[in-house]
mmCIF file of C-alpha atoms and ligand atoms in Angstrom:
data_model
loop_
_atom_site.group_PDB
_atom_site.id
_atom_site.type_symbol
_atom_site.label_atom_id
_atom_site.label_comp_id
_atom_site.label_asym_id
_atom_site.label_seq_id
_atom_site.Cartn_x
_atom_site.Cartn_y
_atom_site.Cartn_z
ATOM 1 C CA MET A 1 103.181 140.310 118.101
ATOM 2 C CA PRO A 2 106.252 138.426 117.360
ATOM 3 C CA ARG A 3 106.021 135.204 115.030
ATOM 4 C CA LEU A 4 108.281 132.106 115.059
ATOM 5 C CA SER A 5 108.577 129.807 112.150
ATOM 6 C CA ALA A 6 111.100 127.335 111.092
ATOM 7 C CA ILE A 7 112.126 124.964 108.294
ATOM 8 C CA THR A 8 114.109 121.596 109.185
ATOM 9 C CA PRO A 9 117.124 120.863 106.901
ATOM 10 C CA SER A 10 115.845 117.285 106.248
ATOM 11 C CA GLY A 11 116.601 117.559 102.669
ATOM 12 C CA PRO A 12 117.157 120.378 100.021
ATOM 13 C CA ALA A 13 114.322 123.118 99.763
ATOM 14 C CA THR A 14 111.659 122.209 97.328
ATOM 15 C CA LEU A 15 109.355 124.665 95.135
ATOM 16 C CA GLY A 16 106.803 123.928 97.755
ATOM 17 C CA ASN A 17 108.812 124.988 100.844
ATOM 18 C CA TYR A 18 109.357 128.194 98.876
ATOM 19 C CA LEU A 19 105.958 129.143 97.601
ATOM 20 C CA GLY A 20 104.025 127.661 100.583
ATOM 21 C CA ALA A 21 106.402 129.029 103.422
ATOM 22 C CA ILE A 22 109.416 130.855 102.560
ATOM 23 C CA ARG A 23 108.350 133.162 100.055
ATOM 24 C CA ARG A 24 105.468 134.283 102.261
ATOM 25 C CA TRP A 25 107.742 134.771 105.486
ATOM 26 C CA ALA A 26 109.784 137.074 103.324
ATOM 27 C CA ARG A 27 106.677 139.064 102.095
ATOM 28 C CA GLU A 28 104.437 138.974 104.984
ATOM 29 C CA GLY A 29 107.069 138.992 107.719
ATOM 30 C CA ARG A 30 107.242 142.013 110.193
ATOM 31 C CA PRO A 31 109.853 143.527 112.294
ATOM 32 C CA GLY A 32 110.526 141.262 115.343
ATOM 33 C CA ASP A 33 109.457 137.965 113.533
ATOM 34 C CA LEU A 34 112.052 135.284 113.755
ATOM 35 C CA TYR A 35 112.543 132.484 111.297
ATOM 36 C CA PHE A 36 115.103 129.740 111.958
ATOM 37 C CA VAL A 37 116.856 126.537 110.384
ATOM 38 C CA SER A 38 115.739 123.583 112.918
ATOM 39 C CA ASP A 39 118.594 121.548 112.546
ATOM 40 C CA LEU A 40 118.243 119.862 116.000
ATOM 41 C CA HIS A 41 114.907 118.809 114.809
ATOM 42 C CA GLY A 42 116.582 117.108 111.797
ATOM 43 C CA MET A 43 118.419 114.724 114.337
ATOM 44 C CA THR A 44 115.300 112.851 115.334
ATOM 45 C CA THR A 45 115.616 110.249 112.653
ATOM 46 C CA PRO A 46 118.843 109.001 111.183
ATOM 47 C CA TYR A 47 120.938 111.542 109.287
ATOM 48 C CA HIS A 48 124.446 112.213 108.009
ATOM 49 C CA PRO A 49 126.196 114.956 110.262
ATOM 50 C CA GLN A 50 128.084 116.484 107.123
ATOM 51 C CA ARG A 51 124.843 116.587 105.022
ATOM 52 C CA LEU A 52 122.984 118.269 107.912
ATOM 53 C CA ARG A 53 125.529 120.924 108.218
ATOM 54 C CA ALA A 54 125.540 121.733 104.497
ATOM 55 C CA ARG A 55 121.843 121.665 104.322
ATOM 56 C CA SER A 56 121.435 123.964 107.471
ATOM 57 C CA ARG A 57 123.947 126.466 105.659
ATOM 58 C CA GLU A 58 122.060 126.171 102.453
ATOM 59 C CA MET A 59 118.711 126.791 104.176
ATOM 60 C CA LEU A 60 120.168 129.773 106.013
ATOM 61 C CA ALA A 61 121.254 131.270 102.628
ATOM 62 C CA LEU A 62 117.850 130.628 101.029
ATOM 63 C CA LEU A 63 116.027 132.419 103.905
ATOM 64 C CA VAL A 64 118.500 135.408 103.214
ATOM 65 C CA ALA A 65 118.311 135.218 99.505
ATOM 66 C CA ALA A 66 114.304 135.051 99.308
ATOM 67 C CA GLY A 67 114.515 138.336 101.090
ATOM 68 C CA ILE A 68 114.151 137.828 104.812
ATOM 69 C CA GLU A 69 116.046 140.402 106.807
ATOM 70 C CA PRO A 70 119.305 139.034 107.872
ATOM 71 C CA GLU A 71 118.790 139.902 111.452
ATOM 72 C CA GLN A 72 115.505 137.815 111.519
ATOM 73 C CA VAL A 73 117.064 134.541 110.843
ATOM 74 C CA PHE A 74 119.050 132.145 112.728
ATOM 75 C CA VAL A 75 120.344 128.335 113.187
ATOM 76 C CA GLN A 76 118.647 126.500 115.979
ATOM 77 C CA SER A 77 121.710 124.719 117.192
ATOM 78 C CA ASP A 78 123.317 128.160 117.765
ATOM 79 C CA LEU A 79 120.847 128.641 120.667
ATOM 80 C CA LEU A 80 121.993 124.971 122.238
ATOM 81 C CA PRO A 81 123.343 127.055 125.386
ATOM 82 C CA GLN A 82 119.892 128.192 126.011
ATOM 83 C CA LEU A 83 117.644 125.655 124.494
ATOM 84 C CA GLY A 84 119.424 122.873 126.314
ATOM 85 C CA PRO A 85 118.551 124.101 129.898
ATOM 86 C CA LEU A 86 115.177 125.456 129.050
ATOM 87 C CA THR A 87 113.992 122.010 127.284
ATOM 88 C CA TRP A 88 115.130 120.381 130.611
ATOM 89 C CA VAL A 89 112.998 122.613 132.757
ATOM 90 C CA LEU A 90 109.995 122.034 130.377
ATOM 91 C CA GLU A 91 110.690 118.287 130.104
ATOM 92 C CA CYS A 92 110.119 118.681 134.024
ATOM 93 C CA SER A 93 106.713 120.179 133.481
ATOM 94 C CA CYS A 94 105.653 117.926 130.848
ATOM 95 C CA SER A 95 104.063 114.557 131.715
ATOM 96 C CA PHE A 96 104.895 111.459 130.191
ATOM 97 C CA GLY A 97 101.296 110.640 128.896
ATOM 98 C CA GLU A 98 100.880 114.182 127.544
ATOM 99 C CA ALA A 99 104.138 113.497 125.344
ATOM 100 C CA ALA A 100 102.857 109.948 124.280
ATOM 101 C CA ARG A 101 99.739 111.598 123.038
ATOM 102 C CA MET A 102 101.363 113.502 120.120
ATOM 103 C CA THR A 103 99.853 112.124 117.073
ATOM 104 C CA GLN A 104 103.252 112.833 114.775
ATOM 105 C CA PHE A 105 105.232 110.885 117.378
ATOM 106 C CA LYS A 106 102.795 108.094 117.171
ATOM 107 C CA GLU A 107 102.808 108.125 113.368
ATOM 108 C CA LYS A 108 106.429 108.458 112.987
ATOM 109 C CA SER A 109 107.471 105.863 115.664
ATOM 110 C CA ALA A 110 105.008 103.240 114.296
ATOM 111 C CA ALA A 111 106.442 103.652 110.735
ATOM 112 C CA ARG A 112 109.974 103.210 112.243
ATOM 113 C CA GLU A 113 108.975 99.977 114.205
ATOM 114 C CA LEU A 114 107.102 98.739 111.027
ATOM 115 C CA ALA A 115 110.710 99.209 109.304
ATOM 116 C CA ALA A 116 112.380 97.385 112.493
ATOM 117 C CA THR A 117 114.466 100.690 113.083
ATOM 118 C CA PRO A 118 114.983 101.990 116.558
ATOM 119 C CA VAL A 119 112.693 104.907 117.927
ATOM 120 C CA ARG A 120 114.971 107.716 119.059
ATOM 121 C CA VAL A 121 114.169 109.119 122.469
ATOM 122 C CA GLY A 122 114.672 112.531 120.657
ATOM 123 C CA LEU A 123 111.668 111.851 118.582
ATOM 124 C CA PHE A 124 109.692 111.490 121.612
ATOM 125 C CA THR A 125 110.864 114.629 123.249
ATOM 126 C CA TYR A 126 111.316 117.018 120.246
ATOM 127 C CA PRO A 127 107.918 118.547 120.895
ATOM 128 C CA VAL A 128 109.347 119.667 124.131
ATOM 129 C CA LEU A 129 112.345 121.178 122.340
ATOM 130 C CA MET A 130 109.705 122.872 120.027
ATOM 131 C CA ALA A 131 108.030 124.338 123.000
ATOM 132 C CA ALA A 132 111.468 125.726 124.187
ATOM 133 C CA ASP A 133 112.209 127.205 120.696
ATOM 134 C CA ILE A 134 108.827 129.040 120.864
ATOM 135 C CA LEU A 135 108.900 130.160 124.698
ATOM 136 C CA LEU A 136 112.422 131.173 124.641
ATOM 137 C CA GLN A 137 111.736 133.908 122.078
ATOM 138 C CA GLY A 138 108.358 134.807 123.563
ATOM 139 C CA ALA A 139 106.676 134.384 120.222
ATOM 140 C CA ASP A 140 103.170 135.012 120.536
ATOM 141 C CA GLU A 141 101.968 133.634 117.084
ATOM 142 C CA VAL A 142 103.238 130.443 115.734
ATOM 143 C CA PRO A 143 102.062 129.937 112.172
ATOM 144 C CA VAL A 144 101.703 126.197 111.636
ATOM 145 C CA GLY A 145 100.048 123.442 109.253
ATOM 146 C CA ASP A 146 97.590 121.141 110.839
ATOM 147 C CA ASP A 147 100.569 118.497 111.485
ATOM 148 C CA GLN A 148 102.198 120.894 113.926
ATOM 149 C CA ALA A 149 98.965 122.407 115.644
ATOM 150 C CA GLN A 150 99.194 119.823 118.412
ATOM 151 C CA HIS A 151 102.907 120.568 119.182
ATOM 152 C CA VAL A 152 102.103 124.626 119.578
ATOM 153 C CA GLU A 153 99.156 123.274 121.967
ATOM 154 C CA LEU A 154 101.839 121.395 123.852
ATOM 155 C CA ALA A 155 103.983 124.530 124.059
ATOM 156 C CA ARG A 156 100.613 126.651 125.288
ATOM 157 C CA ALA A 157 100.035 123.968 128.176
ATOM 158 C CA LEU A 158 103.389 123.853 129.318
ATOM 159 C CA ALA A 159 103.660 127.679 129.471
ATOM 160 C CA ARG A 160 100.504 128.034 131.481
ATOM 161 C CA ARG A 161 101.632 124.975 133.825
ATOM 162 C CA PHE A 162 104.969 126.547 134.540
ATOM 163 C CA ASN A 163 103.480 130.223 134.967
ATOM 164 C CA GLY A 164 100.783 128.936 137.283
ATOM 165 C CA ALA A 165 103.139 126.617 139.378
ATOM 166 C CA TYR A 166 106.403 128.835 139.624
ATOM 167 C CA GLY A 167 105.485 132.290 138.418
ATOM 168 C CA GLU A 168 105.312 134.274 135.147
ATOM 169 C CA ALA A 169 107.939 133.485 132.885
ATOM 170 C CA PHE A 170 106.444 132.671 129.590
ATOM 171 C CA VAL A 171 104.161 134.206 126.909
ATOM 172 C CA VAL A 172 101.428 131.980 126.172
ATOM 173 C CA PRO A 173 101.753 131.246 122.350
ATOM 174 C CA GLU A 174 99.044 130.851 119.932
ATOM 175 C CA ALA A 175 98.750 128.448 116.872
ATOM 176 C CA VAL A 176 97.620 130.593 113.909
ATOM 177 C CA THR A 177 96.698 129.068 110.551
ATOM 178 C CA PRO A 178 98.235 130.632 107.835
ATOM 179 C CA PRO A 179 95.597 131.857 105.044
ATOM 180 C CA ALA A 180 95.284 129.073 102.571
ATOM 181 C CA ALA A 181 98.654 128.586 100.768
ATOM 182 C CA ALA A 182 99.760 127.001 97.458
ATOM 183 C CA ARG A 183 99.980 123.280 98.560
ATOM 184 C CA VAL A 184 102.348 122.242 95.891
ATOM 185 C CA ARG A 185 101.881 118.484 95.129
ATOM 186 C CA ASP A 186 104.380 115.861 93.968
ATOM 187 C CA LEU A 187 104.237 116.205 89.941
ATOM 188 C CA SER A 188 104.578 112.408 89.611
ATOM 189 C CA ASP A 189 102.068 111.778 92.294
ATOM 190 C CA PRO A 190 99.531 114.455 92.753
ATOM 191 C CA SER A 191 97.872 112.855 95.584
ATOM 192 C CA ARG A 192 101.156 113.441 97.672
ATOM 193 C CA LYS A 193 102.482 116.842 98.805
ATOM 194 C CA MET A 194 105.754 117.754 97.440
ATOM 195 C CA ASP A 195 108.324 116.871 100.219
ATOM 196 C CA LYS A 196 111.944 117.675 100.432
ATOM 197 C CA SER A 197 112.483 114.278 102.261
ATOM 198 C CA ALA A 198 110.653 112.341 99.594
ATOM 199 C CA ARG A 199 112.204 108.972 98.788
ATOM 200 C CA ASP A 200 111.631 109.544 95.188
ATOM 201 C CA SER A 201 112.627 112.952 93.778
ATOM 202 C CA ALA A 202 111.367 112.618 90.085
ATOM 203 C CA GLY A 203 108.209 114.785 90.897
ATOM 204 C CA VAL A 204 109.897 117.075 93.465
ATOM 205 C CA LEU A 205 111.175 120.455 92.085
ATOM 206 C CA PHE A 206 114.096 121.694 94.280
ATOM 207 C CA VAL A 207 115.032 125.231 94.322
ATOM 208 C CA MET A 208 118.740 124.292 93.449
ATOM 209 C CA ASP A 209 117.852 122.265 90.558
ATOM 210 C CA ASP A 210 118.941 123.611 87.128
ATOM 211 C CA PRO A 211 116.863 124.756 84.669
ATOM 212 C CA ASP A 212 117.467 121.598 82.626
ATOM 213 C CA LEU A 213 116.434 119.515 85.255
ATOM 214 C CA LEU A 214 113.462 121.503 86.191
ATOM 215 C CA ALA A 215 112.314 121.462 82.743
ATOM 216 C CA ARG A 216 112.751 117.675 82.555
ATOM 217 C CA LYS A 217 110.612 117.002 85.863
ATOM 218 C CA VAL A 218 107.809 119.339 84.560
ATOM 219 C CA ARG A 219 107.625 117.517 81.237
ATOM 220 C CA ARG A 220 107.225 114.342 82.902
ATOM 221 C CA ALA A 221 104.647 115.416 85.286
ATOM 222 C CA VAL A 222 101.515 113.272 85.653
ATOM 223 C CA THR A 223 98.462 114.694 83.968
ATOM 224 C CA ASP A 224 95.271 112.721 82.629
ATOM 225 C CA GLY A 225 93.744 111.620 79.590
ATOM 226 C CA LEU A 226 90.671 113.704 79.468
ATOM 227 C CA GLY A 227 91.827 116.595 77.345
ATOM 228 C CA ARG A 228 89.973 119.098 79.328
ATOM 229 C CA LEU A 229 91.820 122.399 80.202
ATOM 230 C CA GLU A 230 89.993 123.316 83.093
ATOM 231 C CA TYR A 231 90.961 123.886 86.905
ATOM 232 C CA ARG A 232 89.445 120.840 88.569
ATOM 233 C CA PRO A 233 91.375 119.682 91.310
ATOM 234 C CA ASP A 234 89.284 116.740 92.244
ATOM 235 C CA GLU A 235 88.843 115.350 88.638
ATOM 236 C CA GLN A 236 92.302 116.594 87.465
ATOM 237 C CA PRO A 237 94.633 116.693 90.326
ATOM 238 C CA GLY A 238 97.838 116.809 88.165
ATOM 239 C CA LEU A 239 96.917 119.370 85.951
ATOM 240 C CA ALA A 240 95.443 121.501 88.766
ATOM 241 C CA ASN A 241 98.661 121.367 90.393
ATOM 242 C CA LEU A 242 100.385 122.490 87.429
ATOM 243 C CA LEU A 243 98.022 125.402 87.216
ATOM 244 C CA GLU A 244 98.353 126.189 90.740
ATOM 245 C CA ILE A 245 102.204 126.233 90.519
ATOM 246 C CA LEU A 246 101.917 128.747 87.365
ATOM 247 C CA ALA A 247 99.397 130.929 89.290
ATOM 248 C CA ALA A 248 101.622 131.149 92.202
ATOM 249 C CA CYS A 249 104.906 132.015 90.126
ATOM 250 C CA THR A 250 103.081 134.635 87.982
ATOM 251 C CA GLY A 251 100.667 136.055 90.709
ATOM 252 C CA GLN A 252 97.518 135.542 88.710
ATOM 253 C CA PRO A 253 94.263 133.780 89.901
ATOM 254 C CA VAL A 254 94.394 130.345 89.149
ATOM 255 C CA ARG A 255 90.987 130.072 86.858
ATOM 256 C CA ALA A 256 92.253 132.940 84.706
ATOM 257 C CA VAL A 257 95.731 131.097 84.160
ATOM 258 C CA ALA A 258 93.730 128.117 83.145
ATOM 259 C CA ALA A 259 91.733 129.854 80.503
ATOM 260 C CA GLY A 260 94.829 130.430 78.256
ATOM 261 C CA PHE A 261 95.623 127.314 77.171
ATOM 262 C CA SER A 262 94.604 124.822 74.408
ATOM 263 C CA ALA A 263 96.857 121.688 75.155
ATOM 264 C CA TYR A 264 98.539 120.161 78.139
ATOM 265 C CA GLY A 265 101.889 120.591 76.536
ATOM 266 C CA GLU A 266 101.471 124.321 76.459
ATOM 267 C CA VAL A 267 100.744 124.519 80.425
ATOM 268 C CA LYS A 268 103.859 122.296 80.940
ATOM 269 C CA LYS A 269 105.958 124.605 78.926
ATOM 270 C CA ALA A 270 104.453 127.878 80.552
ATOM 271 C CA VAL A 271 105.036 126.157 83.989
ATOM 272 C CA THR A 272 108.557 125.296 83.155
ATOM 273 C CA GLU A 273 109.194 129.039 82.197
ATOM 274 C CA ALA A 274 107.548 130.553 85.293
ATOM 275 C CA VAL A 275 109.215 128.301 87.580
ATOM 276 C CA ILE A 276 112.727 128.922 86.245
ATOM 277 C CA ASP A 277 112.042 132.630 86.241
ATOM 278 C CA GLU A 278 110.915 132.531 89.705
ATOM 279 C CA LEU A 279 113.778 130.531 90.974
ATOM 280 C CA ARG A 280 116.630 132.133 88.817
ATOM 281 C CA PRO A 281 117.230 135.412 90.806
ATOM 282 C CA LEU A 282 116.873 133.039 94.153
ATOM 283 C CA ARG A 283 119.285 130.736 92.947
ATOM 284 C CA GLU A 284 121.746 133.336 91.938
ATOM 285 C CA ARG A 285 121.429 135.100 95.262
ATOM 286 C CA MET A 286 121.802 132.001 97.207
ATOM 287 C CA ARG A 287 124.842 131.022 95.285
ATOM 288 C CA GLY A 288 126.434 134.281 95.934
ATOM 289 C CA LEU A 289 125.816 133.951 99.765
ATOM 290 C CA LEU A 290 127.127 130.156 99.780
ATOM 291 C CA GLU A 291 130.546 131.540 97.942
ATOM 292 C CA ASP A 292 130.736 134.266 100.343
ATOM 293 C CA THR A 293 131.616 132.304 103.471
ATOM 294 C CA THR A 294 132.557 135.393 105.513
ATOM 295 C CA GLU A 295 129.333 137.077 104.798
ATOM 296 C CA LEU A 296 127.372 133.928 105.359
ATOM 297 C CA ASP A 297 129.110 133.522 108.721
ATOM 298 C CA ARG A 298 128.511 137.052 109.795
ATOM 299 C CA ILE A 299 124.879 136.881 109.119
ATOM 300 C CA ARG A 300 124.726 133.541 110.990
ATOM 301 C CA LYS A 301 126.597 134.911 114.149
ATOM 302 C CA ARG A 302 124.576 138.216 114.060
ATOM 303 C CA GLY A 303 121.005 136.133 114.018
ATOM 304 C CA ALA A 304 122.300 134.043 116.563
ATOM 305 C CA MET A 305 123.144 137.013 118.838
ATOM 306 C CA VAL A 306 119.788 138.723 118.270
ATOM 307 C CA ALA A 307 117.985 135.511 119.103
ATOM 308 C CA THR A 308 120.233 134.770 122.226
ATOM 309 C CA ASP A 309 119.738 138.262 123.463
ATOM 310 C CA ARG A 310 115.922 138.136 123.105
ATOM 311 C CA GLY A 311 115.881 135.095 125.219
ATOM 312 C CA ALA A 312 118.216 135.519 127.655
ATOM 313 C CA HIS A 313 115.988 137.234 130.058
ATOM 314 C CA ARG A 314 113.424 134.676 129.852
ATOM 315 C CA LEU A 315 115.675 131.891 130.412
ATOM 316 C CA ALA A 316 117.107 133.366 133.500
ATOM 317 C CA THR A 317 113.618 134.260 134.795
ATOM 318 C CA ALA A 318 112.442 130.485 134.278
ATOM 319 C CA LEU A 319 115.724 129.106 136.041
ATOM 320 C CA ARG A 320 115.318 131.255 138.906
ATOM 321 C CA LEU A 321 111.764 130.684 139.287
ATOM 322 C CA ALA A 322 112.338 126.826 138.924
ATOM 323 C CA GLY A 323 114.855 127.000 141.881
ATOM 324 C CA VAL A 324 117.889 126.436 139.829
ATOM 325 C CA GLY A 325 120.900 127.950 138.349
HETATM 326 P P1 ATP B 1 110.013 117.146 105.374
HETATM 327 O O1 ATP B 1 109.611 116.126 104.342
HETATM 328 O O2 ATP B 1 111.143 116.983 106.267
HETATM 329 O O3 ATP B 1 108.659 117.140 106.210
HETATM 330 P P2 ATP B 1 108.891 119.281 104.152
HETATM 331 O O4 ATP B 1 109.096 119.738 102.709
HETATM 332 O O5 ATP B 1 107.351 118.875 104.357
HETATM 333 O O6 ATP B 1 109.995 118.404 104.659
HETATM 334 P P3 ATP B 1 108.940 121.102 106.539
HETATM 335 O O7 ATP B 1 110.017 121.482 107.013
HETATM 336 O O8 ATP B 1 108.057 120.038 107.189
HETATM 337 O O9 ATP B 1 109.035 120.833 104.993
HETATM 338 O O10 ATP B 1 107.946 122.510 106.362
HETATM 339 C C1 ATP B 1 108.457 123.765 106.266
HETATM 340 C C2 ATP B 1 107.495 124.767 105.572
HETATM 341 O O11 ATP B 1 107.266 124.442 104.312
HETATM 342 C C3 ATP B 1 106.075 124.540 106.369
HETATM 343 O O12 ATP B 1 105.619 125.998 106.561
HETATM 344 C C4 ATP B 1 105.315 123.893 105.371
HETATM 345 O O13 ATP B 1 103.919 124.071 105.641
HETATM 346 C C5 ATP B 1 105.852 124.277 104.183
HETATM 347 N N1 ATP B 1 105.445 123.269 103.004
HETATM 348 C C6 ATP B 1 106.160 121.993 103.034
HETATM 349 N N2 ATP B 1 105.872 121.322 101.896
HETATM 350 C C7 ATP B 1 105.027 122.248 101.165
HETATM 351 C C8 ATP B 1 104.357 122.275 100.080
HETATM 352 N N3 ATP B 1 104.529 121.102 99.078
HETATM 353 N N4 ATP B 1 103.575 123.165 99.693
HETATM 354 C C9 ATP B 1 103.289 124.236 100.168
HETATM 355 N N5 ATP B 1 103.978 124.500 101.408
HETATM 356 C C10 ATP B 1 104.961 123.450 101.923
HETATM 357 MG MG1 MG B 2 106.766 118.229 106.678
#
């Protein structure tokens, strides 16, 4: 039952990405699972090429530094020779109306239109590329949050349609909802999730922030004037977020964590220490990998080879059945 998950290098990785996704992949991943840096998805809105390249590299280093097996990680664009033709085949199985129904496209394109910036065709077709990512690897489980469930449904529909029309080429994937993960919120606005591409990063803890900066951001975290040291996410979302971060970093239940304090300042101090302790070894391993260009390049090549080999047969079958190639 191979699983496939990805992270887009649309910004530097946050503590939310780490606690909510990457650390779980490293801890709960099974042999055969694949994790990739979706740099092609990062091209659907305006971006800087050099920055995209640098962030993809950092993200790859982070996946390995977090403890995911090096042969289970790859960078999406290294598979372009396979993903290109497969995306085309799938685009020719996908109706315009079907693609136009994607909620994420509707929301993101509406936002761009409001800001009078052009909507890229790639933003419209990227769910089909995502279907190609999934179907090429024969993944049958795709852990996703609510915002991506519709895209996995599309991959499912396209796999079924192709198999029905031309012959069995694809495993029909299924979206799986990961068990409730820490949903880390923005420290300066706890109504928002901590986002790597957030415009204002005052409340965003990045994995690569140095300890002083992490401490400053936590110190400025928004709390409340109630003075009640309890875990009450609805009434005290800022404090609850800090307690959740502390619980996730120390591996303790959140309510037990809450019981140990008598002032907000103490909570912030404990959060600062826990986050620094959690990220320190990760940052050191990541830095080591980023400095060792040969090793990181070797990991990248190997990952690309494993993923390419894994998809080669499925791509060849799909092209043959589609009557091309
Ligand atoms: P973007 O702003 O580009 O959407 P993002 O931080 O939301 O960035 P994604 O690339 O969309 O990151 O998601 C990568 C993974 O990180 C997903 O599995 C997602 O569920 C998880 N994730 C993202 N933000 C958080 C968060 N604040 N708390 C927990 N998990 C998160
Ligand atoms: Mg996101």
